[in-house]
Amino acid sequence: MGWIKVVGIGPGQHKDMTVRAIKALRDSEVVIGYATYINLIRHLVMDKEIIYSGMRQEVDRCKKALELAFLGRKVALVSGGDPGIYGMAGILYELAQNGDINAEIEIIPGVSAVNAAASLLGAPLMTDFASISLSDHLTPWEAIAKRLEMAARADFVIALFNPKSSERRDNISRALDIVLKYRCISTPCGIVKNAYRKGESTIVTKLGDLLKQNIDMTTLIIIGNSSTFIAGGKMITPRGYVF
Ligand code: SAH
């Protein structure tokens, strides 16, 4: 019987991949993925059949994986970061439950961009945090705005995925307007671009200066809560220990 392993390849560099992810790629016959991600793992899959696909072709990629697994092939479906966080795991299970699929599916977790960014910024996620994607491609802006409002009001640390694309230039400033209703402009915030990849940059600044930074789709933003502070250039959210 064929199988599909949805492989979380982590943020980019080889040493941030799990041993299990590397093994799954090695054991596969066919590798399917978005070209940018395939390029990050090319050295591991030189001898495999590779099926490239473009951005926003996630559904086609999953359908292809299911088709091939049905024919008995061993398929690695590559997902950036962790496949269970805005990744391929959900689409595959949703499609699989609609059809009569006789293939084994395994999700291989990876280091998410949120983990990678937090480690570069210091220790911003030491207490409760909310992860919010600013992409309104699949989620209406009203839902995103409500989540931002609630998370900011409840004093969650907030991680923002998909902060900006060429079609969505204003979402970040709209998001900031919402958060600033509950948090002051001096709140620490971190901007990490291309974490553990070529072109990496890490900036620790204040919420009031967020929009001065270069923000795009390769960026993850972490906004501190009301206790987060900056020390030695790092962003730290205290958990409540008394020393
Ligand atoms: N499944 C992925 C997230 C996919 S959503 C994960 O777990 O990381 C894509 C968004 O993730 C990007 O728009 C960006 O906000 C963030 N992202 C992914 N890789 C990143 C990296 N190396 N550095 C900074 N942000 C990254």
CSV table of C-alpha atoms and ligand atoms in Angstrom, one decimal:
chain,number,residue,atom,x,y,z
A,1,MET,CA,0.0,0.0,0.0
A,2,GLY,CA,1.2,3.5,-0.8
A,3,TRP,CA,1.7,6.2,1.8
A,4,ILE,CA,1.8,9.9,2.1
A,5,LYS,CA,4.0,11.6,4.7
A,6,VAL,CA,3.4,15.3,5.1
A,7,VAL,CA,6.9,16.4,6.0
A,8,GLY,CA,7.4,19.6,8.0
A,9,ILE,CA,10.8,20.8,6.8
A,10,GLY,CA,11.3,23.5,9.4
A,11,PRO,CA,12.2,27.1,8.6
A,12,GLY,CA,14.9,26.5,6.1
A,13,GLN,CA,18.3,25.2,7.1
A,14,HIS,CA,19.2,21.5,7.2
A,15,LYS,CA,20.1,21.5,10.9
A,16,ASP,CA,16.6,22.7,11.9
A,17,MET,CA,15.0,19.6,10.3
A,18,THR,CA,14.0,16.7,12.5
A,19,VAL,CA,15.7,13.3,12.1
A,20,ARG,CA,12.2,11.9,11.3
A,21,ALA,CA,11.6,14.5,8.5
A,22,ILE,CA,15.0,13.6,6.9
A,23,LYS,CA,14.2,9.9,7.1
A,24,ALA,CA,10.7,10.4,5.6
A,25,LEU,CA,12.2,12.3,2.6
A,26,ARG,CA,14.9,9.5,2.2
A,27,ASP,CA,12.2,6.7,2.3
A,28,SER,CA,9.9,8.4,-0.2
A,29,GLU,CA,9.8,7.8,-4.0
A,30,VAL,CA,8.0,10.9,-5.0
A,31,VAL,CA,8.4,14.4,-3.5
A,32,ILE,CA,5.7,17.0,-4.1
A,33,GLY,CA,6.0,20.6,-3.0
A,34,TYR,CA,6.1,24.3,-3.6
A,35,ALA,CA,9.3,25.1,-5.5
A,36,THR,CA,10.7,27.4,-2.8
A,37,TYR,CA,10.5,24.6,-0.3
A,38,ILE,CA,11.9,21.9,-2.6
A,39,ASN,CA,14.9,24.1,-3.2
A,40,LEU,CA,15.6,24.1,0.6
A,41,ILE,CA,15.8,20.3,0.7
A,42,ARG,CA,17.1,19.6,-2.8
A,43,HIS,CA,20.3,18.0,-1.4
A,44,LEU,CA,18.1,15.3,0.2
A,45,VAL,CA,16.0,14.4,-2.7
A,46,MET,CA,18.3,14.3,-5.7
A,47,ASP,CA,17.4,10.7,-6.6
A,48,LYS,CA,13.6,11.2,-6.3
A,49,GLU,CA,10.9,12.0,-8.7
A,50,ILE,CA,10.1,15.6,-7.9
A,51,ILE,CA,6.7,17.3,-8.7
A,52,TYR,CA,6.9,21.0,-8.3
A,53,SER,CA,3.9,23.2,-7.9
A,54,GLY,CA,3.2,26.9,-7.6
A,55,MET,CA,1.9,29.0,-4.8
A,56,ARG,CA,-1.8,28.6,-4.0
A,57,GLN,CA,-1.8,25.2,-5.6
A,58,GLU,CA,-2.1,23.4,-2.3
A,59,VAL,CA,-5.3,21.5,-3.2
A,60,ASP,CA,-3.8,20.2,-6.5
A,61,ARG,CA,-0.7,19.1,-4.6
A,62,CYS,CA,-2.7,17.1,-2.2
A,63,LYS,CA,-4.9,15.6,-4.9
A,64,LYS,CA,-1.8,14.5,-6.8
A,65,ALA,CA,-0.3,13.0,-3.6
A,66,LEU,CA,-3.6,11.0,-3.0
A,67,GLU,CA,-3.6,9.8,-6.6
A,68,LEU,CA,-0.1,8.6,-6.4
A,69,ALA,CA,-0.5,6.9,-3.0
A,70,PHE,CA,-3.6,5.1,-4.4
A,71,LEU,CA,-1.3,3.7,-7.1
A,72,GLY,CA,1.0,2.4,-4.4
A,73,ARG,CA,3.7,5.1,-4.4
A,74,LYS,CA,5.5,6.4,-1.4
A,75,VAL,CA,4.9,10.2,-1.4
A,76,ALA,CA,6.5,12.9,0.7
A,77,LEU,CA,4.4,16.0,0.6
A,78,VAL,CA,6.6,18.9,1.7
A,79,SER,CA,5.3,21.6,3.9
A,80,GLY,CA,7.3,24.6,5.2
A,81,GLY,CA,7.7,24.9,9.0
A,82,ASP,CA,5.2,22.7,10.7
A,83,PRO,CA,2.5,21.1,8.4
A,84,GLY,CA,-0.1,21.4,11.1
A,85,ILE,CA,0.2,25.2,11.3
A,86,TYR,CA,-1.2,27.0,8.3
A,87,GLY,CA,0.2,24.0,6.4
A,88,MET,CA,-0.7,21.0,4.3
A,89,ALA,CA,-2.0,18.6,7.0
A,90,GLY,CA,-5.5,19.9,7.1
A,91,ILE,CA,-6.1,20.1,3.3
A,92,LEU,CA,-4.9,16.5,2.9
A,93,TYR,CA,-7.2,15.1,5.6
A,94,GLU,CA,-10.1,17.1,4.3
A,95,LEU,CA,-9.6,15.8,0.8
A,96,ALA,CA,-9.0,12.3,2.0
A,97,GLN,CA,-12.2,12.1,4.0
A,98,ASN,CA,-14.2,13.1,0.9
A,99,GLY,CA,-12.9,10.3,-1.2
A,100,ASP,CA,-12.4,6.6,-0.9
A,101,ILE,CA,-8.7,6.7,-0.2
A,102,ASN,CA,-6.8,3.7,0.7
A,103,ALA,CA,-3.5,5.2,1.8
A,104,GLU,CA,-1.7,5.6,5.0
A,105,ILE,CA,-1.2,9.2,6.0
A,106,GLU,CA,1.4,10.4,8.5
A,107,ILE,CA,2.1,14.0,9.6
A,108,ILE,CA,5.7,14.7,10.5
A,109,PRO,CA,5.9,17.8,12.7
A,110,GLY,CA,8.5,20.5,12.0
A,111,VAL,CA,9.9,23.6,13.7
A,112,SER,CA,7.4,26.3,12.9
A,113,ALA,CA,8.4,29.9,11.9
A,114,VAL,CA,6.9,31.0,15.2
A,115,ASN,CA,9.4,28.8,17.1
A,116,ALA,CA,12.2,29.9,14.9
A,117,ALA,CA,11.4,33.6,15.2
A,118,ALA,CA,10.9,33.4,19.0
A,119,SER,CA,14.4,31.8,19.4
A,120,LEU,CA,16.0,34.6,17.4
A,121,LEU,CA,14.1,37.3,19.3
A,122,GLY,CA,14.9,36.0,22.8
A,123,ALA,CA,12.1,34.5,24.9
A,124,PRO,CA,8.8,36.3,23.8
A,125,LEU,CA,6.5,33.3,24.1
A,126,MET,CA,7.0,32.3,27.7
A,127,THR,CA,3.3,32.7,28.5
A,128,ASP,CA,0.0,32.5,26.6
A,129,PHE,CA,0.2,33.6,23.0
A,130,ALA,CA,-2.2,33.8,20.1
A,131,SER,CA,-1.2,33.1,16.5
A,132,ILE,CA,-3.1,35.1,13.9
A,133,SER,CA,-2.6,35.0,10.1
A,134,LEU,CA,-3.3,38.3,8.4
A,135,SER,CA,-4.0,36.6,5.1
A,136,ASP,CA,-7.6,37.3,4.1
A,137,HIS,CA,-7.3,35.0,1.1
A,138,LEU,CA,-9.2,32.2,2.9
A,139,THR,CA,-10.5,34.0,6.1
A,140,PRO,CA,-12.7,37.1,5.9
A,141,TRP,CA,-11.1,40.2,7.2
A,142,GLU,CA,-13.9,40.6,9.8
A,143,ALA,CA,-12.9,37.3,11.4
A,144,ILE,CA,-9.3,38.3,11.5
A,145,ALA,CA,-10.1,41.7,13.0
A,146,LYS,CA,-12.2,40.1,15.7
A,147,ARG,CA,-9.4,37.7,16.6
A,148,LEU,CA,-6.9,40.5,16.8
A,149,GLU,CA,-9.3,42.6,18.9
A,150,MET,CA,-9.9,39.7,21.4
A,151,ALA,CA,-6.3,38.6,21.6
A,152,ALA,CA,-5.1,42.2,22.2
A,153,ARG,CA,-7.8,42.8,24.8
A,154,ALA,CA,-6.9,39.6,26.6
A,155,ASP,CA,-3.2,40.6,26.7
A,156,PHE,CA,-2.0,37.6,24.7
A,157,VAL,CA,1.4,37.8,23.2
A,158,ILE,CA,0.5,37.9,19.4
A,159,ALA,CA,2.4,36.2,16.6
A,160,LEU,CA,1.4,37.5,13.2
A,161,PHE,CA,1.9,35.1,10.2
A,162,ASN,CA,1.4,36.3,6.6
A,163,PRO,CA,1.7,39.9,7.5
A,164,LYS,CA,1.9,41.4,4.0
A,165,SER,CA,1.8,40.5,0.4
A,166,SER,CA,1.6,42.5,-2.8
A,167,GLU,CA,-2.2,42.1,-2.8
A,168,ARG,CA,-2.5,42.8,0.9
A,169,ARG,CA,-0.4,45.8,1.7
A,170,ASP,CA,-2.8,47.4,4.3
A,171,ASN,CA,-3.6,44.5,6.5
A,172,ILE,CA,-0.6,45.1,8.7
A,173,SER,CA,-1.5,48.7,9.4
A,174,ARG,CA,-5.2,47.8,9.9
A,175,ALA,CA,-4.0,45.1,12.4
A,176,LEU,CA,-1.8,47.6,14.2
A,177,ASP,CA,-4.7,50.1,14.6
A,178,ILE,CA,-6.7,47.3,16.4
A,179,VAL,CA,-3.8,46.2,18.7
A,180,LEU,CA,-3.0,49.8,19.6
A,181,LYS,CA,-6.5,50.2,21.1
A,182,TYR,CA,-5.3,47.9,23.9
A,183,ARG,CA,-1.5,48.2,23.9
A,184,CYS,CA,0.8,51.2,24.2
A,185,ILE,CA,3.2,52.3,21.5
A,186,SER,CA,6.2,51.3,23.6
A,187,THR,CA,5.2,47.6,23.7
A,188,PRO,CA,8.2,45.5,22.5
A,189,CYS,CA,7.7,43.8,19.2
A,190,GLY,CA,10.0,41.7,17.0
A,191,ILE,CA,10.2,41.4,13.2
A,192,VAL,CA,12.0,38.3,11.9
A,193,LYS,CA,12.5,37.9,8.2
A,194,ASN,CA,13.7,34.6,6.7
A,195,ALA,CA,14.4,33.0,10.0
A,196,TYR,CA,17.3,30.5,9.6
A,197,ARG,CA,17.4,31.0,5.9
A,198,LYS,CA,19.3,33.1,3.4
A,199,GLY,CA,18.5,36.8,3.9
A,200,GLU,CA,17.8,36.4,7.6
A,201,SER,CA,17.1,39.6,9.7
A,202,THR,CA,15.9,40.1,13.2
A,203,ILE,CA,14.7,43.4,14.6
A,204,VAL,CA,13.6,44.1,18.1
A,205,THR,CA,11.7,47.4,18.3
A,206,LYS,CA,8.6,49.1,19.8
A,207,LEU,CA,5.1,48.7,18.5
A,208,GLY,CA,5.0,52.4,17.5
A,209,ASP,CA,7.9,51.8,15.1
A,210,LEU,CA,6.6,48.6,13.5
A,211,LEU,CA,5.5,50.1,10.2
A,212,LYS,CA,8.9,51.6,9.6
A,213,GLN,CA,10.3,48.1,9.1
A,214,ASN,CA,10.5,46.2,5.9
A,215,ILE,CA,7.7,43.7,6.2
A,216,ASP,CA,6.7,41.1,3.6
A,217,MET,CA,5.5,37.5,3.2
A,218,THR,CA,8.8,36.1,4.5
A,219,THR,CA,8.3,37.9,7.8
A,220,LEU,CA,6.9,36.8,11.1
A,221,ILE,CA,6.0,39.4,13.8
A,222,ILE,CA,5.7,38.9,17.5
A,223,ILE,CA,4.0,41.6,19.6
A,224,GLY,CA,4.7,41.4,23.3
A,225,ASN,CA,2.1,41.6,26.0
A,226,SER,CA,1.9,44.2,28.7
A,227,SER,CA,4.8,42.6,30.7
A,228,THR,CA,7.2,42.0,27.8
A,229,PHE,CA,10.4,43.9,28.1
A,230,ILE,CA,13.6,44.4,26.1
A,231,ALA,CA,17.0,43.6,27.7
A,232,GLY,CA,20.4,43.2,25.9
A,233,GLY,CA,18.5,43.6,22.6
A,234,LYS,CA,16.3,40.6,23.3
A,235,MET,CA,12.6,40.5,23.8
A,236,ILE,CA,11.6,38.8,27.1
A,237,THR,CA,8.1,37.9,28.4
A,238,PRO,CA,8.3,37.1,32.1
A,239,ARG,CA,6.4,34.1,33.2
A,240,GLY,CA,5.9,35.3,36.7
A,241,TYR,CA,8.9,33.8,38.6
A,242,VAL,CA,10.1,35.9,41.5
A,243,PHE,CA,13.9,35.9,41.9
B,1,SAH,N1,3.5,26.1,8.2
B,1,SAH,C1,4.4,27.3,8.3
B,1,SAH,C2,3.6,28.6,8.2
B,1,SAH,C3,3.1,28.8,6.8
B,1,SAH,S1,2.3,30.3,6.6
B,1,SAH,C4,5.1,27.2,9.7
B,1,SAH,O1,4.8,26.4,10.6
B,1,SAH,O2,6.1,28.0,9.8
B,1,SAH,C5,3.6,31.3,5.8
B,1,SAH,C6,4.0,32.4,6.7
B,1,SAH,O3,4.9,31.8,7.7
B,1,SAH,C7,4.8,33.5,6.1
B,1,SAH,O4,4.0,34.5,5.5
B,1,SAH,C8,5.6,34.0,7.3
B,1,SAH,O5,4.7,34.9,8.1
B,1,SAH,C9,5.9,32.8,8.1
B,1,SAH,N2,7.2,32.2,7.8
B,1,SAH,C10,7.4,31.0,7.2
B,1,SAH,N3,8.7,30.7,7.2
B,1,SAH,C11,9.4,31.8,7.8
B,1,SAH,C12,10.7,32.1,8.0
B,1,SAH,N4,11.7,31.3,7.7
B,1,SAH,N5,11.0,33.3,8.6
B,1,SAH,C13,10.0,34.2,9.0
B,1,SAH,N6,8.7,33.9,8.7
B,1,SAH,C14,8.4,32.7,8.1
